[in-house]
Short mmCIF file of C-alpha atoms in Angstrom, two decimals:
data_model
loop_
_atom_site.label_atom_id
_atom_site.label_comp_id
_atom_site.label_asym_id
_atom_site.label_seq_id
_atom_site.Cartn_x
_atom_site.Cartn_y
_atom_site.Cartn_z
CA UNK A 23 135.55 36.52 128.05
CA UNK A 24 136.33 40.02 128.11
CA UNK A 25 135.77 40.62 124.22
CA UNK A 26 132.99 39.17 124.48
CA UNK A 27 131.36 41.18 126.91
CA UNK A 28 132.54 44.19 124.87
CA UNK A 29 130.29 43.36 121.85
CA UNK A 30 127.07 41.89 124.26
CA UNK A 31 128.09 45.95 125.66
CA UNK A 32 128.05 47.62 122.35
CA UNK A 33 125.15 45.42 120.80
CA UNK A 34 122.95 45.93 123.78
CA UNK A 35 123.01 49.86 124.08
CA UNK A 36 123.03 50.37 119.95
CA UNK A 37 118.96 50.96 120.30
CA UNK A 38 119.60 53.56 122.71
CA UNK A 39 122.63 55.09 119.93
CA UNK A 40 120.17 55.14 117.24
CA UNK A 41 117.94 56.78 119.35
CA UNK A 42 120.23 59.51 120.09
CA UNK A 43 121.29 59.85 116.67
CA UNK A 44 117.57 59.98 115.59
CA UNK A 45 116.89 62.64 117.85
CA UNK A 46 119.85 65.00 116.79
CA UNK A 47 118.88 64.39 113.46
CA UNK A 48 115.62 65.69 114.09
CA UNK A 49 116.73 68.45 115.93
CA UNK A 50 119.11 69.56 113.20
CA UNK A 51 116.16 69.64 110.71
CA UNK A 52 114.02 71.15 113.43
CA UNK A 53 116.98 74.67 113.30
CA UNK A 54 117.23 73.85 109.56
CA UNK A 55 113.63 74.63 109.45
CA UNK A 56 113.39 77.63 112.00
CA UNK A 57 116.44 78.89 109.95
CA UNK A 58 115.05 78.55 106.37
CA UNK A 59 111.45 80.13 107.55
CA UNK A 60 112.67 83.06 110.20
CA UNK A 61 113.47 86.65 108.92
CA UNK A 62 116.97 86.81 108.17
CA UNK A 63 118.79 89.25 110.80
CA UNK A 64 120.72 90.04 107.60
CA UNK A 65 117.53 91.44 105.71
CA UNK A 66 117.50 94.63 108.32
CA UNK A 67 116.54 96.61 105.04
CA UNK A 68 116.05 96.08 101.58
CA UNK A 69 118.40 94.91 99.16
CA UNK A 70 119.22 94.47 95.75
CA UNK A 71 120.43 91.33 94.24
CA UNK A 72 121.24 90.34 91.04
CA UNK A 73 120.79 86.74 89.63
CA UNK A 74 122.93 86.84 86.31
CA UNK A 75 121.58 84.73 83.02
CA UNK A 76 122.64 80.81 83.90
CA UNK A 77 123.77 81.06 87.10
CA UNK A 78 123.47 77.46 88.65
CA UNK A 79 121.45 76.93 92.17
CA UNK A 80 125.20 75.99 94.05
CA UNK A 81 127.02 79.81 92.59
CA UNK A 82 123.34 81.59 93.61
CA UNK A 83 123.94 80.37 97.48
CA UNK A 84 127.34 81.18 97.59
CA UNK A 85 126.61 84.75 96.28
CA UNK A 86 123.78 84.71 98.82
CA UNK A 87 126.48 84.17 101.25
CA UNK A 88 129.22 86.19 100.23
CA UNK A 89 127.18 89.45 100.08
CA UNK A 90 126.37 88.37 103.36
CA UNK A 91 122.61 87.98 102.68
CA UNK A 92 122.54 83.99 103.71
CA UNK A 93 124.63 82.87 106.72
CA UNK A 94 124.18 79.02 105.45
CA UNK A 95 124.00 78.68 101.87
CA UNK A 96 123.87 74.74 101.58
CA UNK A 97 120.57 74.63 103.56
CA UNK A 98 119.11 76.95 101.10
CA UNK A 99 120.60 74.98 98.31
CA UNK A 100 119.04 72.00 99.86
CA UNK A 101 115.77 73.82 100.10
CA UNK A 102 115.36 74.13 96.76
CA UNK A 103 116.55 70.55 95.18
CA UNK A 104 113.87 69.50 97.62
CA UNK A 105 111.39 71.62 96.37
CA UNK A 106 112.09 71.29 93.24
CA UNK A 107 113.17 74.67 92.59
CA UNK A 108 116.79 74.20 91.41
CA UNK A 109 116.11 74.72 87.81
CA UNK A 110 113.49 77.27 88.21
CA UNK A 111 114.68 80.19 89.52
CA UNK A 112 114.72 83.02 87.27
CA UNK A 113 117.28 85.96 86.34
CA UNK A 114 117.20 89.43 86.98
CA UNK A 115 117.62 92.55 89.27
CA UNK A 116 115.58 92.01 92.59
CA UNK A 117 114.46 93.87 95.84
CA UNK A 118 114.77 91.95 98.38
CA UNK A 119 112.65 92.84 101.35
CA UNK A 120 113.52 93.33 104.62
CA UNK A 121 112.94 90.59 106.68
CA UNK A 122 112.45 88.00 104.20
CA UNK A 123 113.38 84.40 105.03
CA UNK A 124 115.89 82.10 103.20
CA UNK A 125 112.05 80.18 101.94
CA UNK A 126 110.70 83.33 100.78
CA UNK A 127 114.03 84.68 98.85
CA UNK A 128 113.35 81.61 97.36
CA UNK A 129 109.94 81.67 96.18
CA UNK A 130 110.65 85.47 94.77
CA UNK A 131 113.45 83.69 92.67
CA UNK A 132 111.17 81.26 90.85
CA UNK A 133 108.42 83.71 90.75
CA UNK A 134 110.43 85.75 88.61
CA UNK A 135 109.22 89.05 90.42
CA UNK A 136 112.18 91.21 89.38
CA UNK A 137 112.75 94.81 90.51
CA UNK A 138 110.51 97.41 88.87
CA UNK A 139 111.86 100.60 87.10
CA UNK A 140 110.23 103.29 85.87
CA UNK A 141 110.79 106.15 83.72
CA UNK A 142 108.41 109.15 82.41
CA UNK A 143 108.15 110.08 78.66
CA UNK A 144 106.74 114.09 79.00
CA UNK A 145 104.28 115.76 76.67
CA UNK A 146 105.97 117.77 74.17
CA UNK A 147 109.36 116.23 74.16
CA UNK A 148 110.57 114.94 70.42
CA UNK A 149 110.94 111.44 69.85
CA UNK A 150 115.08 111.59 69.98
CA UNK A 151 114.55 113.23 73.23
CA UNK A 152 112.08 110.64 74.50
CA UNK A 153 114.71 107.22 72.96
CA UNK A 154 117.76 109.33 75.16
CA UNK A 155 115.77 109.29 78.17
CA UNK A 156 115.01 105.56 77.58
CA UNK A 157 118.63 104.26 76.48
CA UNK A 158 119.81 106.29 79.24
CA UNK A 159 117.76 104.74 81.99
CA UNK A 160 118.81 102.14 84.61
CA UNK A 161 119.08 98.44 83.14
CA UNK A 162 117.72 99.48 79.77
CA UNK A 163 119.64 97.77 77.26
CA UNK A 164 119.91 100.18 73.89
CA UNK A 165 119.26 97.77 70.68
CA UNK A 166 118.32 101.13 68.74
CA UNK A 167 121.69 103.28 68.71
CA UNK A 168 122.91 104.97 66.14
CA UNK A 169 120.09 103.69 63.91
CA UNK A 170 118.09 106.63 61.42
CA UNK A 171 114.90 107.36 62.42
CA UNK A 172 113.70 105.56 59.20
CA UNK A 173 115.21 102.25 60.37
CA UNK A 174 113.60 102.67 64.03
CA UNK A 175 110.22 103.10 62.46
CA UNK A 176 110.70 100.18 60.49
CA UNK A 177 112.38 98.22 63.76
CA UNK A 178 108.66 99.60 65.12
CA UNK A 179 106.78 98.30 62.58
CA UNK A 180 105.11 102.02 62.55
CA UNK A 181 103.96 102.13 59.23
CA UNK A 182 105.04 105.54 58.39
CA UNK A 183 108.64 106.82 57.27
CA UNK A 184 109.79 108.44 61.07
CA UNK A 185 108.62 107.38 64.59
CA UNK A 186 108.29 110.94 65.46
CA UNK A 187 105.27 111.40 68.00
CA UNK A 188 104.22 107.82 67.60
CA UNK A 189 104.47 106.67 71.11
CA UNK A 190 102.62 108.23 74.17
CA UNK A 191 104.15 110.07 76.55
CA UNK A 192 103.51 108.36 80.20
CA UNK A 193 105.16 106.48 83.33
CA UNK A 194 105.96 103.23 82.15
CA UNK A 195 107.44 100.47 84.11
CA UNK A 196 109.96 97.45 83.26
CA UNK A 197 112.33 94.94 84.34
CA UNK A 198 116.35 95.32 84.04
CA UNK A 199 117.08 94.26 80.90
CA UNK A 200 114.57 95.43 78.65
CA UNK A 201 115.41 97.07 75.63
CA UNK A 202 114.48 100.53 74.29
CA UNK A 203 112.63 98.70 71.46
CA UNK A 204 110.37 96.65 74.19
CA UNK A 205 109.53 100.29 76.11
CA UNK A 206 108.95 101.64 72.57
CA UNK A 207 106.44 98.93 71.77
CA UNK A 208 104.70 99.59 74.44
CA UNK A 209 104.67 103.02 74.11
CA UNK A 210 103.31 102.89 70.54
CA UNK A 211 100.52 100.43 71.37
CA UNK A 212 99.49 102.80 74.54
CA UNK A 213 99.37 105.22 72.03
CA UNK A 214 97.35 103.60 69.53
CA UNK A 215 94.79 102.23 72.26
CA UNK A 216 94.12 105.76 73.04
CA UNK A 217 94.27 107.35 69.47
CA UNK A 218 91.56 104.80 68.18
CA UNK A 219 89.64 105.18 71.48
CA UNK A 220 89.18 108.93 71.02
CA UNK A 221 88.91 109.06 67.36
CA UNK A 222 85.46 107.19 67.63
CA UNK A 223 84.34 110.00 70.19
CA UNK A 224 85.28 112.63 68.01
CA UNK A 225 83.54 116.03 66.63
CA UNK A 226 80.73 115.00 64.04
CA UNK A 227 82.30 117.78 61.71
CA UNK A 228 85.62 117.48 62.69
CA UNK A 229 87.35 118.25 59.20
CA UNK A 230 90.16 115.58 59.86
CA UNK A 231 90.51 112.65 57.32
CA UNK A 232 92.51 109.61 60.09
CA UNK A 233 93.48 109.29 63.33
CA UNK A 234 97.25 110.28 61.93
CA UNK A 235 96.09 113.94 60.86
CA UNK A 236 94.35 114.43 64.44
CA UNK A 237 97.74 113.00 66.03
CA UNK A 238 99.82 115.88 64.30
CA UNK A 239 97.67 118.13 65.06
CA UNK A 240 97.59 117.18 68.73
CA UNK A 241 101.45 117.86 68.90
CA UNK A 242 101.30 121.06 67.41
CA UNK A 243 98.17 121.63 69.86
CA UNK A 244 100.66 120.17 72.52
CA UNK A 245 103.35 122.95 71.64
CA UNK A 246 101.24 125.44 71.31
CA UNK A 247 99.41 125.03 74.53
CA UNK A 248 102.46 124.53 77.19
CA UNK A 249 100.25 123.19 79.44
CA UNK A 250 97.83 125.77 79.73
CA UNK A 251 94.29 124.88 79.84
CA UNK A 252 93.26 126.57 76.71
CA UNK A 253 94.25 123.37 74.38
CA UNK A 254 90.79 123.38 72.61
CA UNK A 255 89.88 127.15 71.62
CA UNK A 256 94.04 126.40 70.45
CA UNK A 257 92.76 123.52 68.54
CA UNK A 258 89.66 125.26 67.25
CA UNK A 259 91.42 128.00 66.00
CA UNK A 260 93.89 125.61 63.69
CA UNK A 261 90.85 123.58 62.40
CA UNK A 262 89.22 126.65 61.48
CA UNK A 263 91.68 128.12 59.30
CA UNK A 264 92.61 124.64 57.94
CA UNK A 265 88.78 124.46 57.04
CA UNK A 266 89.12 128.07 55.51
CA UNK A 267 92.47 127.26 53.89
CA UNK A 268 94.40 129.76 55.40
CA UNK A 269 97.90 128.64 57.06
CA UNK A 270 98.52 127.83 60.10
CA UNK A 271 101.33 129.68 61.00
CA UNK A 272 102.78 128.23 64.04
CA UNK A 273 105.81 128.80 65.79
CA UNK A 274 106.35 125.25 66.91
CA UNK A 275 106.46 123.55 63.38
CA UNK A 276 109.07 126.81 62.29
CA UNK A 277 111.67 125.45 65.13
CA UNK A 278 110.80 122.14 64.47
CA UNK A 279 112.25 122.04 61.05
CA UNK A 280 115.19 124.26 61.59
CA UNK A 281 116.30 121.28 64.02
CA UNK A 282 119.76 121.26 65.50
CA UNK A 283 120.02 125.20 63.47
CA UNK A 284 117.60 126.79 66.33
CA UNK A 285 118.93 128.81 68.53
CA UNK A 286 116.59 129.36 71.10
CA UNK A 287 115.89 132.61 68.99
CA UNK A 288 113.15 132.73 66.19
CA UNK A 289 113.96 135.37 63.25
CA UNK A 290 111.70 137.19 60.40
CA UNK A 291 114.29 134.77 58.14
CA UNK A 292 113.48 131.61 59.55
CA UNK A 293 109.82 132.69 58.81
CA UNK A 294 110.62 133.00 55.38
CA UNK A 295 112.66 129.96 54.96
CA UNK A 296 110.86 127.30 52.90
CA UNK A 297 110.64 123.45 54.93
CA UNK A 298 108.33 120.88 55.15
CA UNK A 299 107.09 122.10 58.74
CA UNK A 300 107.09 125.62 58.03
CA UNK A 301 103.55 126.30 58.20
CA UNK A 302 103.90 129.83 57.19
CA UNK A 303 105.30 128.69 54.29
CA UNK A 304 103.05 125.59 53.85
CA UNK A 305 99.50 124.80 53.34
CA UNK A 306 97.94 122.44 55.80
CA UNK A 307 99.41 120.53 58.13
CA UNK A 308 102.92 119.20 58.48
CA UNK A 309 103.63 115.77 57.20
CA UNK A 310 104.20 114.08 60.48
CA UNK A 311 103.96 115.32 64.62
CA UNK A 312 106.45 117.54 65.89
CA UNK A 313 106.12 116.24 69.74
CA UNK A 314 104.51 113.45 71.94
CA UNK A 315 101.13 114.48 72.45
CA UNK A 316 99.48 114.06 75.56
CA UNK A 317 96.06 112.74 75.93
CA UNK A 318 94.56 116.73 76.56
CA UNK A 319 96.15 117.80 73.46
CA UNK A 320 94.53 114.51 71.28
CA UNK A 321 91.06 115.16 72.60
CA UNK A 322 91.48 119.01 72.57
CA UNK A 323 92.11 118.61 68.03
CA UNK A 324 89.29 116.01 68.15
CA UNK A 325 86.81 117.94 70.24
CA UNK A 326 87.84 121.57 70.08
CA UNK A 327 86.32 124.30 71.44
CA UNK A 328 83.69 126.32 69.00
CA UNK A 329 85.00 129.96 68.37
CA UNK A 330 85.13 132.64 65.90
CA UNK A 331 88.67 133.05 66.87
CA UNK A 332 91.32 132.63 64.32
CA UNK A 333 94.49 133.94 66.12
CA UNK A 334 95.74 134.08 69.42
CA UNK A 335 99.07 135.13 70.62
CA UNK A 336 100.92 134.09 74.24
CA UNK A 337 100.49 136.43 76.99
CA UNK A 338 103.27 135.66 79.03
CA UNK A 339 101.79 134.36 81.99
CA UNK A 340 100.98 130.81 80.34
CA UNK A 341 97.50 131.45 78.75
CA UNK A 342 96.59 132.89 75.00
CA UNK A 343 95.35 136.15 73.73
CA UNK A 344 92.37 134.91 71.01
CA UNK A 345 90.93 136.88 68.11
CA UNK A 346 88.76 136.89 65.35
CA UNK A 347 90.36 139.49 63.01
CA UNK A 348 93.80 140.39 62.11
CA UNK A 349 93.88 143.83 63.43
CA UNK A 350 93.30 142.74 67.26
CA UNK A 351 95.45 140.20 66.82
CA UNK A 352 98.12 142.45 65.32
CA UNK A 353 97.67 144.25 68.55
CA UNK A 354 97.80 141.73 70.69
CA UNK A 355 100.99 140.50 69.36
CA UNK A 356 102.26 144.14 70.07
CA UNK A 357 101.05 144.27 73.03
CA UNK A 358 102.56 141.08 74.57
CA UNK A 359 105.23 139.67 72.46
CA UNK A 360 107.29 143.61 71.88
CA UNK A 361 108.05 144.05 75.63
CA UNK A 362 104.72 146.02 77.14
CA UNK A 363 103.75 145.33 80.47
CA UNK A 364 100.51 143.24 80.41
CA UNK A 365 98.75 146.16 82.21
CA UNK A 366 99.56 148.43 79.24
CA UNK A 367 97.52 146.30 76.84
CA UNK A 368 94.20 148.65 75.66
CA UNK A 369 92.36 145.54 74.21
#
């Protein structure tokens, strides 16, 4: 009789088990969801967190946990499958926010929305100087060292022999894990947007046969100039003795062909010396840029600045001295570039 009251015990109160058990289990999933939707206490301030290339959903939680990021990494695990997230969720470098929940860490997974770097590209610099500042940035991956600047114009699909000034110098943004190429593309196609933009706009009588011949002359402009305002009377005086077939004798394209051998010091012999970019010893222009030319310096050599001038020397201070015959300009140069005070100049 006994045993048998047992089970009538058992079988009568089983509703009221089931009930129980219903209600913690919906309780559980009640913190489950408070916990996968509330800011994590963790998330103070931003983070960064790296999802490596083929890194299942199970490792992801327990690296979520172990940098101490997500206190319960099988909920979030369990978050996704039910979402179905678990084969989604992309690679990369991220910045996590501060304050994020477990949900939205997981929506910035799949979205793919990886952590933005930036680097700048500055007028003037050469092309090897602009690829070391990109190979040497955070989470670029260098696919272009050691190569000849032939091979990386022909990696570029460029068109000419040597990449030199054929990207534009800018702020440009990427993911970790780009390569120099991918930033070089970019920079190339910035540059040709622009280029064929302000080529249409240009002088009626410019005396400039492509958009290549106003692009070297833009980083010669570029040199020149060093940021002083004066970029198109610069400009005008180079098109001017171009048009008149007289050299253009500037400094710039002397260093730029004595490459590594410059000193920091210009001499009468380096004048004299007889390379492709010595445009005292050249006519015309140079066979490619010597320097990234900045947007100024492109529409400064396809809109200059009218002048008689056909000289102009540095004054020290940043601007140009500009004249129309060789004597003043003789005596400008002796004036400002032989060690006379700027108030001593009689001009």
């Amino acid at each position: 009789m006994k045993e048998k009251q047992g089970r009538r015990f058992s079988l009568r109160h089983w509703p009221l088990v089931a009930c129980l058990a219903l209600v913690a289990a919906l309780l559980a999933l009640a913190l489950a969801q408070q916990y996968l939707h509330r800011p994590l206490e963790t998330l103070a301030e931003e983070r960064i967190f790296e999802i490596e290339a083929g890194t299942p959903l199970a490792r992801l939680s327990a690296d979520l946990r172990d940098q101490g990021i997500v206190e319960y990494p099988a909920l979030f695990s369990l978050l996704a499958r039910l979402r179905g997230f678990e084969q989604q969720i992309r690679h990369g470098v991220y910045e996590l926010p501060a304050g994020a929940s477990p949900a939205e860490l997981l929506d910035l997974f799949v979205s793919g929305r990886t952590r933005q770097f930036r680097l700048t590209l500055i007028e003037g610099w050469t092309f090897a100087q602009a690829l070391s500042e990109i190979q040497g940035s955070e989470g670029i991956e260098p696919h272009l060292r050691d190569l000849t600047p032939e091979a990386v114009a022909e990696a570029m699909d460029l068109g000419v022999s040597v990449p030199e000034g054929m990207i534009f110098p800018d702020t440009y943004f990427y993911a970790a894990g780009d390569t120099d190429l991918q930033i070089l593309l970019r920079a190339n196609a910035r540059l040709r947007e622009i280029l064929d933009l302000e080529w249409e706009s240009r002088s009626e009588d410019l005396s400039l046969d492509s958009p290549y011949q106003a692009l070297i002359l833009a980083s010669i402009v570029e040199k020149e100039a060093a940021g002083s305002e004066q970029r198109g009377l610069i400009a005008g005086v180079f098109l001017s003795r171009l048009e008149m077939n007289m050299r253009l004798q500037s400094d710039p394209t002397v260093i730029y062909g004595l490459g590594s051998r410059f000193d920091g010091d210009l001499r009468a012999a380096d004048l004299d010396e007889t390379t492709p970019y010595n445009t005292y010893r050249i006519n015309g222009l140079p066979p490619t840029p010597i320097a990234l030319a900045g947007l100024e310096s492109i529409r400064a050599s396809l809109r200059p600045t009218a002048s008689d001038y056909l000289y102009f020397v540095g004054t020290n201070d940043g601007n140009h001295y500009f004249s129309e015959t060789l004597e003043e300009h003789n005596a400008a140069v002796n004036c400002y570039q032989r060690g006379r005070e700027e108030t001593d100049c009689a001009l």
